[in-house]
GROMACS .gro file of C-alpha atoms in nm:
model
  260
    1MET     CA    1  -0.001  -0.002  -0.003
    2LYS     CA    2   0.123   0.357  -0.089
    3GLU     CA    3   0.172   0.581   0.206
    4LEU     CA    4   0.011   0.926   0.166
    5VAL     CA    5   0.060   1.078   0.507
    6ARG     CA    6   0.275   0.980   0.801
    7VAL     CA    7   0.263   1.133   1.139
    8GLU     CA    8   0.562   1.079   1.369
    9ASN     CA    9   0.580   1.159   1.741
   10LEU     CA   10   0.356   1.461   1.699
   11SER     CA   11   0.283   1.683   1.992
   12LYS     CA   12   0.111   2.019   2.011
   13THR     CA   13   0.120   2.260   2.305
   14TYR     CA   14  -0.059   2.600   2.325
   15THR     CA   15   0.076   2.865   2.546
   16SER     CA   16  -0.153   3.127   2.683
   17THR     CA   17  -0.051   3.447   2.864
   18SER     CA   18  -0.226   3.675   3.108
   19LEU     CA   19  -0.157   3.926   3.387
   20PHE     CA   20  -0.111   3.628   3.615
   21GLY     CA   21   0.130   3.433   3.408
   22GLY     CA   22   0.145   3.186   3.128
   23GLU     CA   23  -0.014   2.842   3.107
   24ASN     CA   24   0.076   2.556   2.868
   25LYS     CA   25  -0.194   2.318   2.738
   26GLU     CA   26  -0.082   2.004   2.562
   27VAL     CA   27  -0.350   1.908   2.310
   28LEU     CA   28  -0.156   1.648   2.113
   29LYS     CA   29   0.066   1.396   2.285
   30ASN     CA   30   0.327   1.197   2.071
   31ILE     CA   31   0.078   1.100   1.793
   32ASN     CA   32   0.179   0.832   1.545
   33LEU     CA   33  -0.034   0.761   1.253
   34THR     CA   34  -0.016   0.645   0.878
   35ILE     CA   35  -0.272   0.711   0.608
   36TYR     CA   36  -0.262   0.470   0.310
   37GLU     CA   37  -0.388   0.534  -0.029
   38GLY     CA   38  -0.736   0.400  -0.079
   39GLN     CA   39  -0.815   0.340   0.289
   40ASN     CA   40  -1.048   0.598   0.438
   41LEU     CA   41  -0.952   0.676   0.793
   42GLY     CA   42  -1.171   0.823   1.060
   43LEU     CA   43  -1.052   1.035   1.359
   44LEU     CA   44  -1.322   0.993   1.619
   45GLY     CA   45  -1.353   1.164   1.957
   46GLN     CA   46  -1.541   1.400   2.173
   47SER     CA   47  -1.501   1.783   2.132
   48GLY     CA   48  -1.157   1.893   2.257
   49CYS     CA   49  -0.989   1.556   2.219
   50GLY     CA   50  -0.733   1.702   1.959
   51LYS     CA   51  -0.861   1.548   1.646
   52THR     CA   52  -0.921   1.886   1.461
   53THR     CA   53  -0.593   2.025   1.576
   54LEU     CA   54  -0.423   1.712   1.422
   55ALA     CA   55  -0.604   1.767   1.095
   56LYS     CA   56  -0.492   2.129   1.083
   57ILE     CA   57  -0.137   2.032   1.135
   58ILE     CA   58  -0.155   1.782   0.851
   59LEU     CA   59  -0.304   2.061   0.627
   60GLY     CA   60  -0.030   2.298   0.744
   61LEU     CA   61  -0.279   2.531   0.898
   62GLU     CA   62  -0.112   2.484   1.243
   63LYS     CA   63   0.245   2.428   1.340
   64GLU     CA   64   0.339   2.137   1.546
   65THR     CA   65   0.547   2.182   1.862
   66SER     CA   66   0.742   1.867   1.801
   67GLY     CA   67   0.741   1.571   1.576
   68LYS     CA   68   0.715   1.547   1.196
   69ILE     CA   69   0.460   1.523   0.920
   70PHE     CA   70   0.534   1.337   0.586
   71ILE     CA   71   0.314   1.392   0.288
   72LEU     CA   72   0.380   1.174  -0.021
   73GLY     CA   73   0.709   1.077   0.155
   74LYS     CA   74   0.826   1.430   0.205
   75ASP     CA   75   0.899   1.589   0.547
   76ILE     CA   76   0.686   1.912   0.502
   77SER     CA   77   0.916   2.098   0.757
   78THR     CA   78   1.196   2.088   0.510
   79LEU     CA   79   1.015   2.209   0.216
   80ASN     CA   80   1.046   2.578   0.077
   81LYS     CA   81   0.717   2.766   0.009
   82LYS     CA   82   0.709   2.660  -0.362
   83GLU     CA   83   0.764   2.297  -0.269
   84PHE     CA   84   0.517   2.295   0.014
   85ARG     CA   85   0.246   2.444  -0.216
   86ARG     CA   86   0.303   2.166  -0.464
   87VAL     CA   87   0.259   1.907  -0.205
   88ARG     CA   88  -0.022   2.083  -0.016
   89ALA     CA   89  -0.221   2.081  -0.346
   90GLN     CA   90  -0.243   1.704  -0.290
   91VAL     CA   91  -0.428   1.748   0.046
   92GLN     CA   92  -0.754   1.951   0.034
   93VAL     CA   93  -1.018   2.007   0.303
   94VAL     CA   94  -1.392   2.044   0.340
   95PHE     CA   95  -1.488   2.225   0.667
   96GLN     CA   96  -1.789   2.179   0.883
   97ASP     CA   97  -1.982   2.490   0.808
   98PRO     CA   98  -2.051   2.558   0.430
   99TYR     CA   99  -2.197   2.898   0.529
  100SER     CA  100  -1.870   3.029   0.642
  101SER     CA  101  -1.653   2.839   0.405
  102LEU     CA  102  -1.766   3.031   0.091
  103ASP     CA  103  -1.705   3.413   0.046
  104PRO     CA  104  -2.045   3.567   0.019
  105ARG     CA  105  -1.900   3.826  -0.217
  106MET     CA  106  -1.787   3.577  -0.489
  107THR     CA  107  -1.990   3.389  -0.725
  108ILE     CA  108  -1.961   3.007  -0.724
  109GLU     CA  109  -1.762   3.027  -1.043
  110GLU     CA  110  -1.526   3.265  -0.876
  111SER     CA  111  -1.495   3.032  -0.574
  112LEU     CA  112  -1.435   2.736  -0.796
  113THR     CA  113  -1.172   2.917  -1.001
  114GLU     CA  114  -0.979   3.038  -0.705
  115PRO     CA  115  -0.774   2.720  -0.641
  116PHE     CA  116  -0.650   2.708  -0.995
  117ILE     CA  117  -0.539   3.076  -0.963
  118ILE     CA  118  -0.362   3.025  -0.632
  119HIS     CA  119  -0.166   2.723  -0.770
  120ASP     CA  120  -0.091   2.893  -1.100
  121LYS     CA  121  -0.302   2.643  -1.300
  122LYS     CA  122  -0.494   2.721  -1.618
  123VAL     CA  123  -0.879   2.682  -1.576
  124MET     CA  124  -1.104   2.565  -1.856
  125GLN     CA  125  -1.480   2.593  -1.871
  126LYS     CA  126  -1.475   2.212  -1.915
  127ASP     CA  127  -1.299   2.181  -1.574
  128LEU     CA  128  -1.573   2.384  -1.401
  129GLN     CA  129  -1.847   2.171  -1.576
  130ASN     CA  130  -1.685   1.863  -1.458
  131LEU     CA  131  -1.664   1.976  -1.108
  132VAL     CA  132  -2.030   2.098  -1.068
  133SER     CA  133  -2.159   1.805  -1.256
  134SER     CA  134  -1.966   1.564  -1.013
  135VAL     CA  135  -2.141   1.708  -0.702
  136GLY     CA  136  -2.486   1.736  -0.849
  137ILE     CA  137  -2.490   2.119  -0.916
  138SER     CA  138  -2.626   2.263  -1.236
  139PHE     CA  139  -2.367   2.444  -1.452
  140LYS     CA  140  -2.611   2.722  -1.529
  141ASP     CA  141  -2.609   2.822  -1.153
  142ILE     CA  142  -2.238   2.889  -1.130
  143LYS     CA  143  -2.308   3.266  -1.173
  144LYS     CA  144  -2.512   3.276  -0.850
  145TYR     CA  145  -2.392   3.364  -0.499
  146PRO     CA  146  -2.376   3.137  -0.203
  147HIS     CA  147  -2.685   3.290  -0.035
  148GLU     CA  148  -2.893   3.152  -0.328
  149PHE     CA  149  -2.816   2.796  -0.222
  150SER     CA  150  -2.938   2.569   0.054
  151GLY     CA  151  -2.698   2.436   0.322
  152GLY     CA  152  -2.665   2.097   0.144
  153GLN     CA  153  -2.602   2.260  -0.195
  154ARG     CA  154  -2.329   2.489  -0.040
  155GLN     CA  155  -2.154   2.169   0.104
  156ARG     CA  156  -2.160   2.024  -0.242
  157ILE     CA  157  -2.002   2.339  -0.380
  158CYS     CA  158  -1.738   2.319  -0.103
  159ILE     CA  159  -1.668   1.963  -0.204
  160ALA     CA  160  -1.631   2.071  -0.570
  161ARG     CA  161  -1.386   2.342  -0.488
  162ALA     CA  162  -1.182   2.097  -0.277
  163LEU     CA  163  -1.162   1.852  -0.588
  164ALA     CA  164  -1.055   2.125  -0.829
  165LEU     CA  165  -0.688   2.040  -0.794
  166LYS     CA  166  -0.758   1.675  -0.814
  167PRO     CA  167  -0.600   1.587  -0.455
  168LYS     CA  168  -0.498   1.252  -0.337
  169LEU     CA  169  -0.630   1.307   0.005
  170LEU     CA  170  -0.953   1.491   0.107
  171VAL     CA  171  -0.981   1.599   0.470
  172LEU     CA  172  -1.340   1.617   0.598
  173ASP     CA  173  -1.386   1.816   0.925
  174GLU     CA  174  -1.737   1.709   1.052
  175PRO     CA  175  -1.874   1.759   0.695
  176VAL     CA  176  -2.243   1.682   0.780
  177SER     CA  177  -2.289   1.789   1.132
  178SER     CA  178  -2.415   2.129   1.050
  179LEU     CA  179  -2.672   1.997   0.793
  180ASP     CA  180  -3.023   1.877   0.828
  181VAL     CA  181  -3.054   1.500   0.889
  182SER     CA  182  -3.248   1.454   0.563
  183VAL     CA  183  -2.949   1.611   0.379
  184GLN     CA  184  -2.670   1.425   0.559
  185ALA     CA  185  -2.719   1.094   0.398
  186GLN     CA  186  -2.701   1.251   0.057
  187ILE     CA  187  -2.370   1.418   0.132
  188LEU     CA  188  -2.222   1.092   0.267
  189ASN     CA  189  -2.332   0.909  -0.043
  190LEU     CA  190  -2.187   1.180  -0.264
  191LEU     CA  191  -1.848   1.155  -0.076
  192LEU     CA  192  -1.839   0.779  -0.151
  193GLU     CA  193  -1.922   0.846  -0.523
  194ILE     CA  194  -1.656   1.101  -0.560
  195LYS     CA  195  -1.404   0.875  -0.381
  196LYS     CA  196  -1.453   0.623  -0.658
  197GLU     CA  197  -1.467   0.889  -0.946
  198TYR     CA  198  -1.145   1.086  -0.827
  199ASN     CA  199  -0.962   0.796  -0.677
  200LEU     CA  200  -0.949   0.963  -0.349
  201THR     CA  201  -0.859   0.880   0.015
  202LEU     CA  202  -1.071   1.027   0.273
  203LEU     CA  203  -0.966   1.147   0.626
  204LEU     CA  204  -1.280   1.210   0.828
  205ILE     CA  205  -1.285   1.404   1.152
  206SER     CA  206  -1.600   1.320   1.348
  207HIS     CA  207  -1.764   1.278   1.691
  208ASP     CA  208  -2.030   1.050   1.526
  209PHE     CA  209  -1.948   0.676   1.521
  210THR     CA  210  -2.241   0.624   1.280
  211VAL     CA  211  -2.083   0.854   1.018
  212CYS     CA  212  -1.735   0.693   1.049
  213ASN     CA  213  -1.905   0.341   1.007
  214PHE     CA  214  -2.054   0.463   0.688
  215ILE     CA  215  -1.746   0.615   0.527
  216CYS     CA  216  -1.428   0.470   0.677
  217ASP     CA  217  -1.222   0.154   0.651
  218ASN     CA  218  -1.013   0.224   0.966
  219ILE     CA  219  -1.068   0.434   1.272
  220ALA     CA  220  -0.857   0.599   1.527
  221ILE     CA  221  -1.023   0.684   1.862
  222MET     CA  222  -0.889   0.993   2.021
  223SER     CA  223  -0.923   1.128   2.376
  224LYS     CA  224  -0.722   1.396   2.559
  225GLY     CA  225  -0.474   1.438   2.292
  226VAL     CA  226  -0.375   1.063   2.236
  227ILE     CA  227  -0.493   0.782   2.018
  228GLU     CA  228  -0.665   0.533   2.248
  229GLU     CA  229  -0.740   0.283   1.982
  230PHE     CA  230  -0.688   0.199   1.617
  231GLY     CA  231  -0.817  -0.067   1.392
  232ALA     CA  232  -1.061  -0.165   1.115
  233VAL     CA  233  -1.396  -0.014   1.170
  234ASP     CA  234  -1.586  -0.345   1.186
  235LYS     CA  235  -1.330  -0.497   1.443
  236VAL     CA  236  -1.343  -0.189   1.666
  237LEU     CA  237  -1.731  -0.192   1.659
  238LYS     CA  238  -1.750  -0.567   1.747
  239ASN     CA  239  -1.464  -0.569   1.998
  240PRO     CA  240  -1.380  -0.228   2.142
  241GLN     CA  241  -1.072  -0.240   2.375
  242SER     CA  242  -1.051   0.108   2.525
  243GLU     CA  243  -1.283   0.260   2.767
  244GLN     CA  244  -1.320   0.562   2.552
  245THR     CA  245  -1.437   0.360   2.262
  246LYS     CA  246  -1.678   0.171   2.482
  247LYS     CA  247  -1.820   0.506   2.613
  248LEU     CA  248  -1.867   0.637   2.252
  249LEU     CA  249  -2.047   0.312   2.154
  250ALA     CA  250  -2.265   0.329   2.462
  251CYS     CA  251  -2.421   0.652   2.343
  252LEU     CA  252  -2.532   0.482   2.020
  253PRO     CA  253  -2.733   0.179   2.123
  254GLN     CA  254  -2.900   0.148   1.783
  255LEU     CA  255  -2.584   0.178   1.573
  256GLN     CA  256  -2.614  -0.021   1.256
  257LYS     CA  257  -2.328  -0.245   1.218
  258GLU     CA  258  -2.327  -0.293   0.842
  259LYS     CA  259  -2.269  -0.002   0.593
  260VAL     CA  260  -2.553   0.084   0.362
   0.00000   0.00000   0.00000
């Protein structure tokens, strides 16, 4: 299996200062994790466990305190800006809130074109047509603004924008938690469809075991900045080892064991 991302001995500490002195808060503690091509991975845990911070460090949006991140075999801490941009193009993200993810002053066409401009790539009308078609948005609507779309449609547009550079890894930070229940299944099914169409690997950050069960092959259970348990989703569901995993499963007594 080809290695896409490797996290080695990663730690992250935030330091806050006040009139009464400073305080250190360690949010990630010696994390080791590998994401392989074609194997969807879920990072599951309660709010504040460190899963989003880990994702942001992988994306280059946060800087680790210690440890290393390798993307496509390259230690990103050793790359210059141009090299990092080239590697970073292979890892794109869809955030939780589609309302704040899109600039309200930009048309959908402008939002979809932006990644090409940032990475100095020529954009063709055919590229935009393929993007909106792959997520179920009509091409005739790309001149519209975000406020003219529903929440589910906006998230589809965010997914299309993340696909623009044809990444190898798509990071999904709670991609359906802000959507109506009736729309969540549609977006999850769409993610599985585009995974096949674009030959993607998905990294899903979630607090919802049901969503991870639907999307992921493997799962890492996080608690208080450490990975408590790692394994194939089915095995973790059937035979959880850590107390944190058991607590999460206990909150979902009706969890369906088989993927739809």
